[in-house]
Amino acid sequence: MSRIGKMPITVPAGVEVTVQADNVVTVKGPKGTLTKAFHPDMIITVADGVLTVARPDDEKQHRSLHGLTRTLIHNMVEGVTKGYSKELDVNGVGYRVAKQGKQLVMNLGYSHQVFVDEIDGITIEAPTPNKIVISGIDKQVVGQFAAEVRGKRPPEPYKGKGIKYTTEVIRRKEGKTGGKK
């Protein structure tokens, strides 16, 4: 049995979870509403504020989907109650970011400025000129958007310049002259 898949999900107060036909799960909470369709073979039940996911048999595909389904539903419940956020740091001389309306304007050492538009379900903040905070209720959308922003200028290993996650550690390399004696 899947250790993650068999764990029950407690639905907090103020959150409403509904399971419709074809395993379409809708989670409504204080921060918003998320809807996702899951594999029809998974057995999703809600009773007394506790949501459980079960599988019909021990077939390889069902074992794979069991823990995945439970984790995705847990992320939905977590998202509508607390939300998710990713913090990015901008390192480099002259590198800075600013928020203009619904756009993030970045000076990243190119000959032009880089503009990134906010998408639905995502809010971008630039509290300081070298920090970006991306937040929203859908964990997958927040992570994907943060990866796209980071992709505009990924950190390089020699000087550490670029956009990196706050928790990310850049492995630094020696330059060409570092090996000579």
C-alpha positions as CSV (number, residue, x, y, z in Angstrom):
1,M,0.0,0.0,0.0
2,S,1.2,3.5,-0.8
3,R,2.4,5.3,2.4
4,I,1.4,8.7,1.0
5,G,-1.8,7.5,-0.8
6,K,-3.4,5.9,2.3
7,M,-2.9,9.0,4.4
8,P,-6.3,10.8,4.9
9,I,-6.6,14.5,4.1
10,T,-8.4,16.6,6.8
11,V,-10.5,19.3,5.3
12,P,-10.1,22.5,7.4
13,A,-13.1,24.6,8.4
14,G,-14.1,27.0,5.7
15,V,-13.0,24.7,2.9
16,E,-15.6,22.8,0.8
17,V,-14.6,19.8,-1.3
18,T,-17.0,18.2,-3.8
19,V,-16.4,15.1,-5.9
20,Q,-18.4,15.0,-9.1
21,A,-18.8,12.3,-11.8
22,D,-15.6,11.2,-13.5
23,N,-13.6,12.2,-10.4
24,V,-13.7,15.9,-11.0
25,V,-12.7,17.4,-7.6
26,T,-13.6,21.0,-6.8
27,V,-12.1,22.7,-3.7
28,K,-13.5,26.0,-2.5
29,G,-11.7,28.0,0.2
30,P,-11.1,31.5,1.4
31,K,-8.4,32.2,-1.2
32,G,-10.4,30.9,-4.3
33,T,-11.6,27.8,-6.1
34,L,-9.6,25.0,-7.8
35,T,-11.0,22.3,-10.0
36,K,-9.1,19.3,-11.4
37,A,-10.1,16.0,-13.1
38,F,-8.4,12.9,-11.8
39,H,-8.1,9.4,-13.3
40,P,-11.6,7.7,-13.3
41,D,-10.2,4.5,-11.7
42,M,-9.2,6.2,-8.4
43,I,-11.8,6.1,-5.6
44,I,-12.1,9.5,-4.0
45,T,-14.5,9.8,-1.0
46,V,-15.3,12.7,1.4
47,A,-16.9,11.9,4.7
48,D,-17.1,13.9,8.0
49,G,-14.4,16.5,6.9
50,V,-11.9,13.8,5.9
51,L,-11.0,13.0,2.3
52,T,-9.6,9.6,1.4
53,V,-8.1,8.2,-1.9
54,A,-8.2,4.5,-2.6
55,R,-7.2,2.3,-5.5
56,P,-9.2,-0.6,-7.0
57,D,-6.3,-3.1,-7.2
58,D,-2.6,-3.4,-7.0
59,E,-2.0,-2.9,-10.8
60,K,1.2,-0.9,-11.5
61,Q,-0.6,2.1,-13.0
62,H,-3.1,2.3,-10.0
63,R,-0.2,2.1,-7.5
64,S,1.5,5.0,-9.4
65,L,-1.7,7.1,-9.5
66,H,-2.6,6.5,-5.8
67,G,0.0,8.7,-4.1
68,L,-0.1,11.2,-7.0
69,T,-3.8,11.7,-6.7
70,R,-3.7,12.2,-2.9
71,T,-0.8,14.6,-3.1
72,L,-2.5,16.7,-5.8
73,I,-5.7,17.0,-3.8
74,H,-3.7,17.9,-0.7
75,N,-2.0,20.6,-2.7
76,M,-5.4,22.0,-3.8
77,V,-6.7,22.1,-0.2
78,E,-3.4,23.7,1.0
79,G,-3.5,26.2,-1.9
80,V,-7.1,27.5,-1.2
81,T,-6.3,27.9,2.6
82,K,-2.7,29.2,2.7
83,G,-1.6,29.7,-0.9
84,Y,1.9,29.1,-2.4
85,S,4.7,31.5,-3.0
86,K,8.2,31.4,-4.6
87,E,10.9,33.9,-3.8
88,L,13.6,34.8,-6.4
89,D,16.8,36.8,-5.9
90,V,18.4,38.9,-8.6
91,N,22.2,39.1,-8.3
92,G,24.5,41.2,-10.6
93,V,25.8,44.7,-11.0
94,G,23.0,46.8,-12.5
95,Y,20.5,43.9,-12.4
96,R,17.2,45.1,-10.9
97,V,13.5,44.5,-11.1
98,A,10.4,46.7,-10.7
99,K,6.7,46.3,-10.9
100,Q,4.8,48.6,-13.3
101,G,1.1,47.9,-13.3
102,K,0.6,44.3,-14.1
103,Q,4.1,43.9,-15.6
104,L,7.4,43.0,-14.1
105,V,10.2,45.1,-15.7
106,M,13.7,43.5,-15.4
107,N,17.1,45.0,-16.2
108,L,19.2,41.9,-16.6
109,G,22.4,43.0,-18.4
110,Y,20.8,42.8,-21.8
111,S,20.7,45.8,-24.2
112,H,16.9,45.9,-23.6
113,Q,14.6,45.6,-20.7
114,V,12.7,42.3,-20.2
115,F,9.0,42.4,-19.5
116,V,6.9,39.7,-17.9
117,D,3.1,40.0,-17.7
118,E,1.1,38.7,-14.7
119,I,-1.1,35.7,-15.6
120,D,-4.5,34.8,-14.1
121,G,-4.1,33.3,-10.6
122,I,-0.6,34.7,-10.1
123,T,0.5,37.9,-8.3
124,I,4.0,39.3,-8.7
125,E,5.6,41.6,-6.1
126,A,9.0,43.3,-6.2
127,P,9.5,44.4,-2.6
128,T,13.1,45.4,-3.2
129,P,15.0,46.0,-6.5
130,N,16.7,42.6,-6.2
131,K,13.8,40.4,-5.0
132,I,10.8,38.9,-6.7
133,V,7.9,37.2,-4.9
134,I,5.5,35.1,-7.0
135,S,2.3,33.9,-5.2
136,G,-0.9,32.1,-6.1
137,I,-3.2,29.3,-5.1
138,D,-2.2,26.6,-7.6
139,K,1.2,25.1,-6.7
140,Q,1.9,23.9,-10.3
141,V,1.2,27.3,-11.9
142,V,3.3,29.2,-9.3
143,G,6.2,26.9,-9.8
144,Q,6.0,27.0,-13.6
145,F,5.8,30.8,-13.7
146,A,8.7,31.1,-11.3
147,A,10.8,28.8,-13.5
148,E,9.9,30.9,-16.6
149,V,11.0,34.1,-14.8
150,R,14.2,32.4,-13.7
151,G,14.8,31.3,-17.3
152,K,15.1,34.9,-18.4
153,R,18.6,35.0,-16.9
154,P,19.6,31.7,-15.1
155,P,22.5,32.0,-12.6
156,E,25.9,31.4,-14.0
157,P,28.5,29.5,-12.1
158,Y,31.5,31.9,-12.4
159,K,30.3,35.1,-10.8
160,G,26.8,33.9,-9.6
161,K,25.0,36.6,-11.6
162,G,21.4,36.0,-12.7
163,I,18.0,35.1,-11.2
164,K,18.0,32.3,-8.6
165,Y,15.5,30.9,-6.1
166,T,16.2,32.2,-2.6
167,T,16.8,28.7,-1.3
168,E,18.9,27.7,-4.3
169,V,22.7,27.2,-3.8
170,I,24.8,28.0,-6.9
171,R,27.9,25.8,-7.3
172,R,30.7,28.1,-8.1
173,K,33.5,27.3,-10.5
174,E,37.1,28.6,-10.7
175,G,38.0,30.7,-13.7
176,K,40.7,29.8,-16.2
177,T,43.5,31.3,-14.2
178,G,42.4,29.3,-11.0
179,G,44.2,26.2,-12.2
180,K,47.6,27.7,-13.1
181,K,50.5,28.0,-10.6
